[in-house]
């Protein structure tokens, strides 16, 4: 393992090294335990370091297949919130994966690389769920990647989301400190659940919640008591998979439109009322610039489809 790969996630490292190997196959051999790092089993999010020994099962590569796959990726730019020679911050739309893999041919990072063939390096600093919109950081230098990822690991960043939940969230409920456990379903899909504080598989997970606004959607009265929804500012102190979604749902207030941890009938009804996606948006991100050390705060406004739904819910009833 060379210095140029230090700090990368294992899956990203393999996807870049194994040109021509289908992404689904790469994730399959990781999940099955056939990929070993320093003789031990490793997960997709394991970080590789200079000097690590990565062992793989025999795989077939094809330069022709790799070239064909690369050509199939459409070039695409995304709304830029900040860019300099060290990093790029974009406003990711909902419905777009951050990278290819697990049934997705390509994501934001592959499309950016295709749109910027002269870029020396473009690497994801962190991730967002496919259905979550908002701020996504991309490093343009290895030094920036390592510095920013270290800030995320040390919880030195400030990550605040906007989430619309069903029901009236109690203003006194400001902290959720409940362990989470990640597991795979029979079909291989990853899921997360809350567990007890003494569960050996539980990972401590802390979410801070602040009520931003309460609104009533009269047409949803049959779906939610009183048709009441609450817009929350949610700050995560730990970055667990699906943390916000599972934590909010565990308190009896699932995110509107969440197809994994939400309520099916509620989501179905909200689709008819105009909400066709999960209402979770990475709104604010604070971090120290990797080169200058200056504290940076980025804001991504609510996308039009979410703002329209909020405006509709907050609009006064028409006169009789």
Short mmCIF file of C-alpha atoms in Angstrom, two decimals:
data_model
loop_
_atom_site.label_atom_id
_atom_site.label_comp_id
_atom_site.label_asym_id
_atom_site.label_seq_id
_atom_site.Cartn_x
_atom_site.Cartn_y
_atom_site.Cartn_z
CA UNK A 1 0.00 0.00 0.00
CA UNK A 2 1.59 3.28 -1.11
CA UNK A 3 1.42 6.75 0.43
CA UNK A 4 -0.85 7.97 -2.37
CA UNK A 5 -3.64 5.69 -1.11
CA UNK A 6 -3.26 6.42 2.60
CA UNK A 7 -6.48 7.36 4.34
CA UNK A 8 -8.81 6.03 1.66
CA UNK A 9 -11.76 3.79 2.47
CA UNK A 10 -11.14 0.20 1.43
CA UNK A 11 -14.03 0.15 -1.05
CA UNK A 12 -12.87 3.35 -2.76
CA UNK A 13 -9.30 2.03 -2.94
CA UNK A 14 -10.40 -1.25 -4.55
CA UNK A 15 -12.79 0.44 -6.98
CA UNK A 16 -9.95 2.60 -8.26
CA UNK A 17 -7.41 -0.22 -8.39
CA UNK A 18 -9.61 -2.96 -9.87
CA UNK A 19 -10.46 -1.33 -13.17
CA UNK A 20 -12.93 -3.48 -15.09
CA UNK A 21 -14.20 -5.41 -12.08
CA UNK A 22 -17.95 -4.74 -11.56
CA UNK A 23 -18.65 -2.62 -8.49
CA UNK A 24 -21.20 -5.16 -7.29
CA UNK A 25 -18.46 -7.84 -7.30
CA UNK A 26 -16.07 -5.62 -5.34
CA UNK A 27 -18.69 -5.07 -2.61
CA UNK A 28 -19.58 -8.77 -2.65
CA UNK A 29 -16.02 -9.93 -1.91
CA UNK A 30 -15.71 -7.33 0.86
CA UNK A 31 -18.98 -8.42 2.51
CA UNK A 32 -18.05 -12.10 2.23
CA UNK A 33 -14.79 -11.53 4.10
CA UNK A 34 -12.58 -12.51 1.15
CA UNK A 35 -10.73 -9.20 1.29
CA UNK A 36 -8.11 -9.13 4.04
CA UNK A 37 -6.15 -6.16 5.34
CA UNK A 38 -3.04 -7.19 7.30
CA UNK A 39 -4.50 -10.73 7.48
CA UNK A 40 -7.74 -9.56 9.14
CA UNK A 41 -11.27 -9.20 7.77
CA UNK A 42 -12.12 -5.67 6.75
CA UNK A 43 -15.29 -3.72 6.10
CA UNK A 44 -16.00 -1.36 3.21
CA UNK A 45 -15.35 1.67 5.42
CA UNK A 46 -12.01 0.41 6.78
CA UNK A 47 -9.28 3.01 6.22
CA UNK A 48 -6.14 1.78 4.50
CA UNK A 49 -2.72 3.15 5.42
CA UNK A 50 0.76 3.18 3.93
CA UNK A 51 2.37 -0.21 4.44
CA UNK A 52 -0.92 -2.12 4.76
CA UNK A 53 -1.08 -5.49 3.00
CA UNK A 54 -4.36 -6.01 1.15
CA UNK A 55 -5.09 -9.57 -0.02
CA UNK A 56 -7.80 -10.33 -2.56
CA UNK A 57 -9.34 -13.45 -4.08
CA UNK A 58 -8.64 -13.99 -7.80
CA UNK A 59 -10.60 -11.48 -9.88
CA UNK A 60 -10.82 -10.94 -13.60
CA UNK A 61 -10.24 -7.48 -14.97
CA UNK A 62 -10.88 -6.21 -18.46
CA UNK A 63 -9.51 -2.97 -19.83
CA UNK A 64 -12.25 -2.95 -22.43
CA UNK A 65 -14.93 -3.36 -19.77
CA UNK A 66 -13.35 -0.60 -17.70
CA UNK A 67 -13.26 1.76 -20.66
CA UNK A 68 -16.87 0.98 -21.50
CA UNK A 69 -17.96 1.57 -17.90
CA UNK A 70 -16.13 4.89 -17.80
CA UNK A 71 -17.75 6.05 -21.02
CA UNK A 72 -21.19 5.18 -19.60
CA UNK A 73 -20.76 7.75 -16.81
CA UNK A 74 -22.35 11.06 -17.84
CA UNK A 75 -20.36 14.21 -17.12
CA UNK A 76 -22.20 16.37 -14.62
CA UNK A 77 -21.46 19.41 -12.51
CA UNK A 78 -23.38 20.17 -9.33
CA UNK A 79 -24.20 23.53 -7.70
CA UNK A 80 -20.95 24.79 -6.16
CA UNK A 81 -21.03 26.25 -2.64
CA UNK A 82 -17.26 26.73 -2.30
CA UNK A 83 -14.25 25.88 -4.41
CA UNK A 84 -10.53 26.54 -4.25
CA UNK A 85 -7.38 24.58 -5.08
CA UNK A 86 -7.85 22.36 -2.01
CA UNK A 87 -11.51 21.42 -1.89
CA UNK A 88 -14.88 21.56 -3.57
CA UNK A 89 -18.23 21.78 -1.77
CA UNK A 90 -21.34 20.98 -3.79
CA UNK A 91 -25.07 20.93 -3.10
CA UNK A 92 -26.04 17.33 -3.84
CA UNK A 93 -29.60 16.74 -5.06
CA UNK A 94 -31.73 13.95 -3.60
CA UNK A 95 -31.88 10.72 -5.56
CA UNK A 96 -28.21 10.76 -6.55
CA UNK A 97 -25.75 8.43 -4.85
CA UNK A 98 -22.43 9.90 -3.78
CA UNK A 99 -20.57 7.06 -5.53
CA UNK A 100 -21.21 3.93 -7.54
CA UNK A 101 -21.59 0.50 -5.98
CA UNK A 102 -24.23 -1.78 -4.45
CA UNK A 103 -26.43 -1.70 -7.53
CA UNK A 104 -25.63 1.90 -8.51
CA UNK A 105 -23.46 2.29 -11.61
CA UNK A 106 -22.14 5.75 -10.77
CA UNK A 107 -22.64 8.65 -8.40
CA UNK A 108 -21.62 12.24 -7.78
CA UNK A 109 -17.89 11.56 -7.63
CA UNK A 110 -17.76 9.59 -10.89
CA UNK A 111 -19.80 12.26 -12.68
CA UNK A 112 -17.55 15.03 -11.37
CA UNK A 113 -14.43 13.18 -12.50
CA UNK A 114 -15.99 12.72 -15.93
CA UNK A 115 -16.87 16.42 -16.10
CA UNK A 116 -13.37 17.44 -14.98
CA UNK A 117 -10.92 15.16 -16.81
CA UNK A 118 -8.00 17.52 -16.09
CA UNK A 119 -8.53 17.36 -12.32
CA UNK A 120 -5.52 15.74 -10.67
CA UNK A 121 -7.62 14.34 -7.84
CA UNK A 122 -11.24 14.33 -6.72
CA UNK A 123 -12.10 12.25 -3.65
CA UNK A 124 -15.12 12.17 -1.36
CA UNK A 125 -14.40 13.48 2.14
CA UNK A 126 -17.61 12.04 3.62
CA UNK A 127 -20.95 10.63 2.49
CA UNK A 128 -24.64 11.39 2.32
CA UNK A 129 -27.45 8.89 1.86
CA UNK A 130 -28.74 8.72 -1.69
CA UNK A 131 -32.09 10.29 -0.76
CA UNK A 132 -30.52 13.04 1.38
CA UNK A 133 -29.78 16.36 -0.31
CA UNK A 134 -27.32 19.03 0.73
CA UNK A 135 -23.66 19.82 1.38
CA UNK A 136 -21.06 17.33 0.17
CA UNK A 137 -17.30 17.91 0.46
CA UNK A 138 -14.82 16.71 -2.16
CA UNK A 139 -11.05 16.97 -1.72
CA UNK A 140 -8.84 18.11 -4.59
CA UNK A 141 -5.57 17.31 -2.81
CA UNK A 142 -4.47 14.33 -0.72
CA UNK A 143 -3.40 16.63 2.11
CA UNK A 144 -6.87 18.20 2.18
CA UNK A 145 -8.55 14.79 2.15
CA UNK A 146 -6.57 13.52 5.13
CA UNK A 147 -6.98 16.75 7.12
CA UNK A 148 -10.73 16.96 6.57
CA UNK A 149 -11.34 13.27 7.25
CA UNK A 150 -9.42 13.61 10.51
CA UNK A 151 -11.73 16.47 11.51
CA UNK A 152 -14.74 14.27 10.83
CA UNK A 153 -13.23 11.42 12.84
CA UNK A 154 -12.38 13.69 15.76
CA UNK A 155 -15.87 15.27 15.65
CA UNK A 156 -14.41 18.71 15.02
CA UNK A 157 -16.90 19.48 12.26
CA UNK A 158 -20.40 20.84 12.77
CA UNK A 159 -23.01 18.98 10.72
CA UNK A 160 -26.60 20.22 10.95
CA UNK A 161 -29.52 18.85 8.94
CA UNK A 162 -33.09 19.98 8.42
CA UNK A 163 -35.61 17.18 8.91
CA UNK A 164 -39.39 17.27 8.81
CA UNK A 165 -40.94 14.73 11.17
CA UNK A 166 -44.47 13.57 11.76
CA UNK A 167 -46.17 14.91 14.86
CA UNK A 168 -45.33 17.58 17.43
CA UNK A 169 -41.75 17.03 18.57
CA UNK A 170 -41.47 18.03 22.26
CA UNK A 171 -39.24 21.10 22.58
CA UNK A 172 -37.74 19.63 25.76
CA UNK A 173 -36.37 16.64 23.84
CA UNK A 174 -32.98 18.03 22.81
CA UNK A 175 -30.56 15.10 23.05
CA UNK A 176 -30.82 11.52 21.78
CA UNK A 177 -28.02 9.38 23.20
CA UNK A 178 -28.95 5.87 22.11
CA UNK A 179 -26.55 3.22 20.73
CA UNK A 180 -27.04 1.97 17.18
CA UNK A 181 -26.26 -1.38 15.61
CA UNK A 182 -25.71 -1.85 11.87
CA UNK A 183 -26.72 -5.16 10.31
CA UNK A 184 -27.47 -6.74 6.93
CA UNK A 185 -30.85 -8.05 5.90
CA UNK A 186 -31.24 -11.37 4.09
CA UNK A 187 -31.11 -9.56 0.74
CA UNK A 188 -27.82 -7.89 1.66
CA UNK A 189 -29.31 -4.45 2.29
CA UNK A 190 -27.83 -2.60 5.24
CA UNK A 191 -30.10 -1.47 8.04
CA UNK A 192 -29.64 0.07 11.48
CA UNK A 193 -31.55 -0.33 14.74
CA UNK A 194 -31.38 1.11 18.24
CA UNK A 195 -30.05 -1.20 20.95
CA UNK A 196 -29.60 -1.07 24.70
CA UNK A 197 -26.65 0.73 26.28
CA UNK A 198 -25.20 -2.60 27.43
CA UNK A 199 -25.41 -4.23 23.98
CA UNK A 200 -21.85 -5.26 22.95
CA UNK A 201 -22.65 -4.55 19.29
CA UNK A 202 -24.02 -1.07 19.98
CA UNK A 203 -22.10 2.02 18.88
CA UNK A 204 -22.66 5.13 20.96
CA UNK A 205 -24.58 7.66 18.86
CA UNK A 206 -25.47 11.22 19.85
CA UNK A 207 -27.93 13.47 18.06
CA UNK A 208 -28.88 17.02 19.10
CA UNK A 209 -32.36 18.25 18.17
CA UNK A 210 -33.81 21.75 18.06
CA UNK A 211 -37.35 22.65 17.03
CA UNK A 212 -37.19 25.14 14.15
CA UNK A 213 -40.87 25.37 13.22
CA UNK A 214 -44.17 23.57 13.65
CA UNK A 215 -46.64 23.44 10.82
CA UNK A 216 -50.04 21.97 10.11
CA UNK A 217 -51.09 20.29 6.91
CA UNK A 218 -54.85 19.97 7.13
CA UNK A 219 -55.00 17.45 4.29
CA UNK A 220 -52.77 15.11 6.31
CA UNK A 221 -55.07 15.06 9.31
CA UNK A 222 -56.03 11.46 8.61
CA UNK A 223 -52.37 10.44 8.45
CA UNK A 224 -50.95 12.30 11.46
CA UNK A 225 -52.80 13.44 14.57
CA UNK A 226 -53.98 16.96 13.80
CA UNK A 227 -51.93 17.04 10.60
CA UNK A 228 -49.03 18.43 12.65
CA UNK A 229 -45.42 18.23 11.49
CA UNK A 230 -42.23 19.63 13.02
CA UNK A 231 -39.23 21.00 11.15
CA UNK A 232 -36.11 20.15 13.15
CA UNK A 233 -32.52 21.34 13.12
CA UNK A 234 -30.59 18.15 13.78
CA UNK A 235 -26.89 18.18 14.64
CA UNK A 236 -25.03 14.89 14.75
CA UNK A 237 -22.10 14.50 17.14
CA UNK A 238 -21.34 11.01 15.80
CA UNK A 239 -21.58 9.97 12.17
CA UNK A 240 -23.26 6.57 12.23
CA UNK A 241 -25.00 5.07 9.21
CA UNK A 242 -28.64 6.28 9.03
CA UNK A 243 -28.17 7.87 12.47
CA UNK A 244 -30.66 10.71 12.12
CA UNK A 245 -33.30 8.56 10.46
CA UNK A 246 -33.17 5.81 13.09
CA UNK A 247 -32.85 8.12 16.09
CA UNK A 248 -35.85 10.26 15.12
CA UNK A 249 -37.98 7.23 14.25
CA UNK A 250 -37.07 5.60 17.57
CA UNK A 251 -38.66 8.56 19.37
CA UNK A 252 -41.96 8.02 17.55
CA UNK A 253 -41.37 10.81 15.02
CA UNK A 254 -40.14 9.32 11.72
CA UNK A 255 -38.87 11.57 8.96
CA UNK A 256 -41.55 12.36 6.40
CA UNK A 257 -40.96 10.34 3.25
CA UNK A 258 -38.41 7.94 4.77
CA UNK A 259 -39.01 4.64 2.96
CA UNK A 260 -36.71 2.60 5.25
CA UNK A 261 -37.61 3.71 8.77
CA UNK A 262 -40.77 5.74 8.22
CA UNK A 263 -44.44 4.88 7.99
CA UNK A 264 -45.62 3.42 4.69
CA UNK A 265 -49.17 4.78 4.79
CA UNK A 266 -47.97 8.23 5.85
CA UNK A 267 -45.41 8.36 3.05
CA UNK A 268 -47.97 7.18 0.52
CA UNK A 269 -50.37 9.92 1.59
CA UNK A 270 -47.64 12.59 1.55
CA UNK A 271 -46.70 11.63 -2.00
CA UNK A 272 -50.22 12.53 -3.08
CA UNK A 273 -49.79 15.87 -1.30
CA UNK A 274 -46.58 16.67 -3.16
CA UNK A 275 -43.77 15.25 -1.00
CA UNK A 276 -42.14 12.66 -3.23
CA UNK A 277 -38.83 12.25 -1.37
CA UNK A 278 -37.45 11.96 2.15
CA UNK A 279 -37.40 15.32 3.93
CA UNK A 280 -33.78 15.28 5.11
CA UNK A 281 -31.34 17.96 3.96
CA UNK A 282 -27.70 18.55 4.92
CA UNK A 283 -28.17 22.25 5.60
CA UNK A 284 -25.09 23.55 7.42
CA UNK A 285 -21.49 22.37 7.63
CA UNK A 286 -18.69 23.90 9.69
CA UNK A 287 -15.05 22.88 9.47
CA UNK A 288 -11.50 24.25 9.60
CA UNK A 289 -10.05 24.91 6.17
CA UNK A 290 -7.34 22.27 5.60
CA UNK A 291 -4.82 24.82 4.32
CA UNK A 292 -5.51 28.05 6.21
CA UNK A 293 -7.05 26.72 9.42
CA UNK A 294 -9.83 29.30 9.08
CA UNK A 295 -13.24 28.19 10.33
CA UNK A 296 -15.61 27.80 7.39
CA UNK A 297 -19.41 27.70 7.55
CA UNK A 298 -21.39 26.57 4.52
CA UNK A 299 -25.16 26.76 4.10
CA UNK A 300 -27.28 25.00 1.48
CA UNK A 301 -30.85 26.34 1.29
CA UNK A 302 -33.77 23.95 1.20
CA UNK A 303 -34.22 22.63 -2.35
CA UNK A 304 -37.31 23.93 -4.18
CA UNK A 305 -39.39 20.77 -3.74
CA UNK A 306 -38.97 20.80 0.06
CA UNK A 307 -39.47 24.55 0.39
CA UNK A 308 -42.65 24.32 -1.69
CA UNK A 309 -44.03 21.63 0.61
CA UNK A 310 -43.22 23.71 3.72
CA UNK A 311 -44.78 26.82 2.21
CA UNK A 312 -47.92 24.85 1.40
CA UNK A 313 -48.14 23.47 4.93
CA UNK A 314 -47.57 26.90 6.48
CA UNK A 315 -49.99 28.75 4.18
CA UNK A 316 -53.15 30.06 5.89
CA UNK A 317 -56.39 28.34 5.07
CA UNK A 318 -58.36 30.04 2.29
CA UNK A 319 -61.43 32.01 3.45
CA UNK A 320 -64.75 30.19 3.29
#
